[in-house]
PDB file of C-alpha atoms in Angstrom:
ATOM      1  CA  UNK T   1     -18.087 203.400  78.640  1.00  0.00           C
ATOM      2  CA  UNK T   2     -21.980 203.191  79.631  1.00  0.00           C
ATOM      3  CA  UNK T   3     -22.875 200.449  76.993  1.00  0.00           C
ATOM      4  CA  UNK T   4     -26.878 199.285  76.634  1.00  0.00           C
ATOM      5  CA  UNK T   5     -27.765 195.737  76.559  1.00  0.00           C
ATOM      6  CA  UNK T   6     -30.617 193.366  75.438  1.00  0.00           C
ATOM      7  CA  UNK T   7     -32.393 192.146  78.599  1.00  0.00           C
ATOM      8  CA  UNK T   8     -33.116 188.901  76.979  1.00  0.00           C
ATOM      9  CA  UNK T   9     -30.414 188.161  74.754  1.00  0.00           C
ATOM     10  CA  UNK T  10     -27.481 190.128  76.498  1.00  0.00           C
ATOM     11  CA  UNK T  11     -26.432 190.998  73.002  1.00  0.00           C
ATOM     12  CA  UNK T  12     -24.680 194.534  73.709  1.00  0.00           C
ATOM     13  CA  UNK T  13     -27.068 197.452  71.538  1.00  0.00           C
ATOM     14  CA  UNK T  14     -24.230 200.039  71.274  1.00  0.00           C
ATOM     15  CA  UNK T  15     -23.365 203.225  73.810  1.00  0.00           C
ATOM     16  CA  UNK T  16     -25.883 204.195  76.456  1.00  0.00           C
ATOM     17  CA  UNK T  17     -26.477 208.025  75.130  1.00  0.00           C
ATOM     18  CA  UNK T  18     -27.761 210.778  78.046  1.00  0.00           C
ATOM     19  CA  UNK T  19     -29.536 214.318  76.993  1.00  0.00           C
ATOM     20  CA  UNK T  20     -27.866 215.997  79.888  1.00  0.00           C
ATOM     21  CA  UNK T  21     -24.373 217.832  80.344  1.00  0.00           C
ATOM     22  CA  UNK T  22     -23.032 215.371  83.046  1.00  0.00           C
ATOM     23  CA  UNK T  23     -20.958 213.384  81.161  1.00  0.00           C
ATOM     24  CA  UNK T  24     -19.077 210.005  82.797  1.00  0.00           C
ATOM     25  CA  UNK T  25     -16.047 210.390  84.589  1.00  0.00           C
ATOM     26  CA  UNK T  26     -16.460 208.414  87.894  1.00  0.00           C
ATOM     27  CA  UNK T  27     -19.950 207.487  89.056  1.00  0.00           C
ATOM     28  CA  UNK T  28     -20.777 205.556  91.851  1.00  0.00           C
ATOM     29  CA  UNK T  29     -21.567 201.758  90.685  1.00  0.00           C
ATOM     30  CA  UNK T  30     -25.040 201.622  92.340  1.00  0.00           C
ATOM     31  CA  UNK T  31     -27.216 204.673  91.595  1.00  0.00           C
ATOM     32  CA  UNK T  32     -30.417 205.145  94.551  1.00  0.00           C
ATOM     33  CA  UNK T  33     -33.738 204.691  93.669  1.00  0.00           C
ATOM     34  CA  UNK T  34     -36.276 207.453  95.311  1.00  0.00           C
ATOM     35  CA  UNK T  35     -39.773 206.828  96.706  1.00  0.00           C
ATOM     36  CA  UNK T  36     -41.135 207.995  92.752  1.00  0.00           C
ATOM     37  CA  UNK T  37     -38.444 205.035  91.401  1.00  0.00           C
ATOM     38  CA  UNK T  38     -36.264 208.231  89.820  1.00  0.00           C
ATOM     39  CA  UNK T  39     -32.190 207.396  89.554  1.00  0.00           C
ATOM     40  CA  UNK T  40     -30.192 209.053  91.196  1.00  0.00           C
ATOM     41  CA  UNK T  41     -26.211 208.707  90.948  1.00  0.00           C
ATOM     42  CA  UNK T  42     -23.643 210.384  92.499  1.00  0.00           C
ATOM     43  CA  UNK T  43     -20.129 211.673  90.598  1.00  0.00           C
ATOM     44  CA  UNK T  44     -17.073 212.002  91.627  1.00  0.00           C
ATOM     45  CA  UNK T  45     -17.765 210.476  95.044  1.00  0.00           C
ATOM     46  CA  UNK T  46     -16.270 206.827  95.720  1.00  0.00           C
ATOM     47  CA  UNK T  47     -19.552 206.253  98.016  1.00  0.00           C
ATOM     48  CA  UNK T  48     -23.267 207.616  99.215  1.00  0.00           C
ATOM     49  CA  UNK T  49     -26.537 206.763 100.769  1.00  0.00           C
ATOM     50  CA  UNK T  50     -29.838 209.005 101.227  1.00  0.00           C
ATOM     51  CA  UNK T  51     -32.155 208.511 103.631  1.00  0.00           C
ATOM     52  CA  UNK T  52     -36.053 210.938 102.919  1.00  0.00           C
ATOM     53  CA  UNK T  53     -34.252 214.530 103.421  1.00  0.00           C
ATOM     54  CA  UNK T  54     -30.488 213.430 103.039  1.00  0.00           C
ATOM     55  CA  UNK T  55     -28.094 212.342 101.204  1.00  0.00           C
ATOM     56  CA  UNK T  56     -24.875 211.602 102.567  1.00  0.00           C
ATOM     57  CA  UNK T  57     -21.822 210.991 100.772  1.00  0.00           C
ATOM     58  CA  UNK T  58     -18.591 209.277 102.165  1.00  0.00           C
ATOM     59  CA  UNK T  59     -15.137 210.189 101.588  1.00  0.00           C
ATOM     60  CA  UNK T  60     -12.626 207.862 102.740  1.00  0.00           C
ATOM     61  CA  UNK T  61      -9.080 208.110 102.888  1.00  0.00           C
ATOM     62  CA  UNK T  62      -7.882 205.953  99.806  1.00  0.00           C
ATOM     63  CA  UNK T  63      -6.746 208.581  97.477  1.00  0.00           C
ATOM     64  CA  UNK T  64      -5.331 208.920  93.731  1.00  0.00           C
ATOM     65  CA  UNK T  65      -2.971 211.857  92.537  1.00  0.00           C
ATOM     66  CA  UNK T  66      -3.138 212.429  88.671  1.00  0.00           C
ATOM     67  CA  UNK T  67      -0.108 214.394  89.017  1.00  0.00           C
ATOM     68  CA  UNK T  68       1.736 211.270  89.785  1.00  0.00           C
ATOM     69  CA  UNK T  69       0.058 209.098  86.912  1.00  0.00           C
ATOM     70  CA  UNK T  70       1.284 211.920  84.373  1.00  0.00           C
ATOM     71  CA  UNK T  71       4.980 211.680  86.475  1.00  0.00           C
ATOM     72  CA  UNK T  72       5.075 207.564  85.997  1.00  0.00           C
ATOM     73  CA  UNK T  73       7.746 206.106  83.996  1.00  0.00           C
ATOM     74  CA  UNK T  74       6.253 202.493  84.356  1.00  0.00           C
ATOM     75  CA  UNK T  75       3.479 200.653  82.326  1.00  0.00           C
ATOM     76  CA  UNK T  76       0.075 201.366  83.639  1.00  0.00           C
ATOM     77  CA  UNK T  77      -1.334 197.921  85.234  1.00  0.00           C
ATOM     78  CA  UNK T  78      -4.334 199.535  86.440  1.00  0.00           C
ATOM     79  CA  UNK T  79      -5.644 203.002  87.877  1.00  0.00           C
ATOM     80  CA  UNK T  80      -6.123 201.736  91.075  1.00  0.00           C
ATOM     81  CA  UNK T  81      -2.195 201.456  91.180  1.00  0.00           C
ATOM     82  CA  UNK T  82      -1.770 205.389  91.509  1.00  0.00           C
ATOM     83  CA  UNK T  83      -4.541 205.423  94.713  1.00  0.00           C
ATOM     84  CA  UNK T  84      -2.642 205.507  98.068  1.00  0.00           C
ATOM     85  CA  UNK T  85      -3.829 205.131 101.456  1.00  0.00           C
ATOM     86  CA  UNK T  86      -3.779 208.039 104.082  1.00  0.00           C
ATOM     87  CA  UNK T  87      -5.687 207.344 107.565  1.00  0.00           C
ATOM     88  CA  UNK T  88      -4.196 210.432 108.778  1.00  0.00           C
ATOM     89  CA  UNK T  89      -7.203 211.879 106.489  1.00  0.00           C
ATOM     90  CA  UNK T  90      -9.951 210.164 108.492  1.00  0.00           C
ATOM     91  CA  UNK T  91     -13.179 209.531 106.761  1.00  0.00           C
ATOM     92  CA  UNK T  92     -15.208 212.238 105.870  1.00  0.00           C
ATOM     93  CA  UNK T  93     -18.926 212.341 106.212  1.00  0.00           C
ATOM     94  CA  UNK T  94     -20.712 215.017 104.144  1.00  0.00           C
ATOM     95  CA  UNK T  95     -24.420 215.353 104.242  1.00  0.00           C
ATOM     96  CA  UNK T  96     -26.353 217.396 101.522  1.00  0.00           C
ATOM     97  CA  UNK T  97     -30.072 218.106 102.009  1.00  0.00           C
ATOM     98  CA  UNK T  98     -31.931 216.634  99.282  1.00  0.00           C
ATOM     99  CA  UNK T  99     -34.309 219.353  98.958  1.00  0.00           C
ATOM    100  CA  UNK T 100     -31.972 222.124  98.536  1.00  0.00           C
ATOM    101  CA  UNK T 101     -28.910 220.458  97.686  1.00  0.00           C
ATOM    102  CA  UNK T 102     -26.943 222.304 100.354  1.00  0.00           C
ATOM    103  CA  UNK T 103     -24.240 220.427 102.671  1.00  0.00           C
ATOM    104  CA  UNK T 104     -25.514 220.776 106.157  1.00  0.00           C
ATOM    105  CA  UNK T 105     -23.209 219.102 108.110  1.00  0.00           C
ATOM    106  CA  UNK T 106     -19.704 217.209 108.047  1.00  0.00           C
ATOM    107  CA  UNK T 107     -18.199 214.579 110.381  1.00  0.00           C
ATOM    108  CA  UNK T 108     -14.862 212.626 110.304  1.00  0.00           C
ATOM    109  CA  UNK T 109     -15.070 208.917 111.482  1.00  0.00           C
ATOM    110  CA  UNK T 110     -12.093 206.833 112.072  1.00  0.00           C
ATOM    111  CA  UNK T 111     -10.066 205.650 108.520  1.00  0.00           C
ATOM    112  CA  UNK T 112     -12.235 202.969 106.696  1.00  0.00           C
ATOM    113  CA  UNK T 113     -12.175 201.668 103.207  1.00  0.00           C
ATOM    114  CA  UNK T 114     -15.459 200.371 101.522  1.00  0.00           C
ATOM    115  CA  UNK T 115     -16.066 199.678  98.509  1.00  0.00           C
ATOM    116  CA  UNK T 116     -20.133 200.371  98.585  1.00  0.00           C
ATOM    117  CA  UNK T 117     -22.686 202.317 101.310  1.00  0.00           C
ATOM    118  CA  UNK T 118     -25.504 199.885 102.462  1.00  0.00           C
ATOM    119  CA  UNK T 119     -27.943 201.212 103.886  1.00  0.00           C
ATOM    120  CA  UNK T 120     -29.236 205.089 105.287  1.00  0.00           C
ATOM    121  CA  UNK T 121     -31.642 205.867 107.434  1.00  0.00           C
ATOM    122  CA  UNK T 122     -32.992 208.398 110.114  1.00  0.00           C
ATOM    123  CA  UNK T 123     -33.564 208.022 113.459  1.00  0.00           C
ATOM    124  CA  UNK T 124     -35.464 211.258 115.168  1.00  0.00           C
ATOM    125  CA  UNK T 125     -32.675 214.034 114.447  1.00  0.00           C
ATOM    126  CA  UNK T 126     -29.947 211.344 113.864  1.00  0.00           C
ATOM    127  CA  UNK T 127     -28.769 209.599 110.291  1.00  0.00           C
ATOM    128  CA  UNK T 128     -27.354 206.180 110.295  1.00  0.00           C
ATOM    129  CA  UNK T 129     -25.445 205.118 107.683  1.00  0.00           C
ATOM    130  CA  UNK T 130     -24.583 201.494 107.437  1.00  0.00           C
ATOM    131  CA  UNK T 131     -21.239 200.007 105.550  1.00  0.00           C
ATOM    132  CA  UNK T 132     -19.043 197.197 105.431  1.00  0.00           C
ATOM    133  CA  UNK T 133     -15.780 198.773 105.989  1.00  0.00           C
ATOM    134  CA  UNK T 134     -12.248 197.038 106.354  1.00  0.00           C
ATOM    135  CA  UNK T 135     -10.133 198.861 108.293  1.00  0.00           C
ATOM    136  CA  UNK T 136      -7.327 200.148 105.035  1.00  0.00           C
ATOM    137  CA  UNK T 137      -7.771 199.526 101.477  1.00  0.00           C
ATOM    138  CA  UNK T 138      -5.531 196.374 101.079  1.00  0.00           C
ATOM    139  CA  UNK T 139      -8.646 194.001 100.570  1.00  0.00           C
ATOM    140  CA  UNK T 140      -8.206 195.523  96.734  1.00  0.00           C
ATOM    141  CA  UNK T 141      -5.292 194.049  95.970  1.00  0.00           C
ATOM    142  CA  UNK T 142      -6.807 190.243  96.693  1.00  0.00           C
ATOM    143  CA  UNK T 143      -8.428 191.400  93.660  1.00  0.00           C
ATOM    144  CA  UNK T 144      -6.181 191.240  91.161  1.00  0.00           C
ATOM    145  CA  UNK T 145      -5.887 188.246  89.053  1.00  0.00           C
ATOM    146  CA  UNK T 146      -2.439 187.173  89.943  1.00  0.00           C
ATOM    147  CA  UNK T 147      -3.329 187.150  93.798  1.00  0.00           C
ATOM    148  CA  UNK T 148      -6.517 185.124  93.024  1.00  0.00           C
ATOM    149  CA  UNK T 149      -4.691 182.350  91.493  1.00  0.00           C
ATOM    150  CA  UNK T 150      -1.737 182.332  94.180  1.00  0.00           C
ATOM    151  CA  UNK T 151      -4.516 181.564  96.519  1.00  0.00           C
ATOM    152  CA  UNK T 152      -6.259 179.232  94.162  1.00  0.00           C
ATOM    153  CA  UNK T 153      -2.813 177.417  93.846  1.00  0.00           C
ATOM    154  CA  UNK T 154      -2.395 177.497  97.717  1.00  0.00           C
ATOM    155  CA  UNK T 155      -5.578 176.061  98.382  1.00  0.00           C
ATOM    156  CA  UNK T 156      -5.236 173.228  95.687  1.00  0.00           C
ATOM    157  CA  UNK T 157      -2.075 172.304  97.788  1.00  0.00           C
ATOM    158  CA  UNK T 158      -3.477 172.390 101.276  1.00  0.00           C
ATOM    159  CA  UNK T 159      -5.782 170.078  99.968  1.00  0.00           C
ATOM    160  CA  UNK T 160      -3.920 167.617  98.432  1.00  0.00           C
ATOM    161  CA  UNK T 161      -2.006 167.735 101.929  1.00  0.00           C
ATOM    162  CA  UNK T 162       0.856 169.345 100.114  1.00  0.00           C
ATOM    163  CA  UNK T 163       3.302 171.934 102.554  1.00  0.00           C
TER     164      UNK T 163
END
């Protein structure tokens, strides 16, 4: 839930209302900022740049199936538990013209997981987008708690010169 807080105090002020009809289901984590300073996010797209006439959003193979969550007989640890990887997908490039909002072109690049878009830009007729991609989507689960401290535990050992 979008929640508003003091910028001095932190204190939390209560839920982050919006006058339009987009509603939050999954928005990217770092909305773009145009030459004027306006927001602008992207939904229901795990990733995307813009450069001045494009914006380019990145669909990469790591992929969840709500069928499946609804089929699942276990406890729920976390959603990213029902996401699975398929390379044989590729990653898809989709770029939208910013003035007319129309895609204008598609491109598949090699499998890649990231978790954010870095930088976009255009060179003469070309748009680079630059990422810090791994090459499948395990880096997520060193982010779980329990792998954290089996490392933390393994690296208090090593250094006591325990084997």
């Amino acid at each position: 839930m979008p929640v508003a807080c003091d910028p001095e105090t932190l204190e939390t002020l209560g839920l982050v209302e919006h006058r339009d009809q987009l509603g939050f289901g999954h928005a990217t984590p770092h909305p773009q900022y145009d030459e004027r300073g306006a927001m602008i996010n992207c939904f229901l797209s795990s990733a995307f740049s813009m450069t001045q006439q494009w914006f380019i959003l990145v669909e990469q193979p790591w992929v969840i199936d709500p069928a499946r969550i609804t089929r699942s007989t276990k406890p729920l640890r976390a959603l990213v538990d029902y996401f699975s990887w398929q390379p044989n997908l590729g990653t898809q490039l989709r770029v939208f013209s910013r003035r007319t909002g129309h895609l204008v072109a598609t491109a598949t690049a090699p499998p890649m997981f990231l978790f954010h878009t870095i930088n976009a830009y255009e060179i003469g007729d070309e748009v680079i987008v630059d990422v810090a991609a791994y090459d499948d989507a395990c880096i997520v689960d060193a982010f779980f708690l329990e792998e954290m401290a089996k490392e933390d535990r393994a690296s208090r050992s090593r250094h006591r010169g325990d084997s």
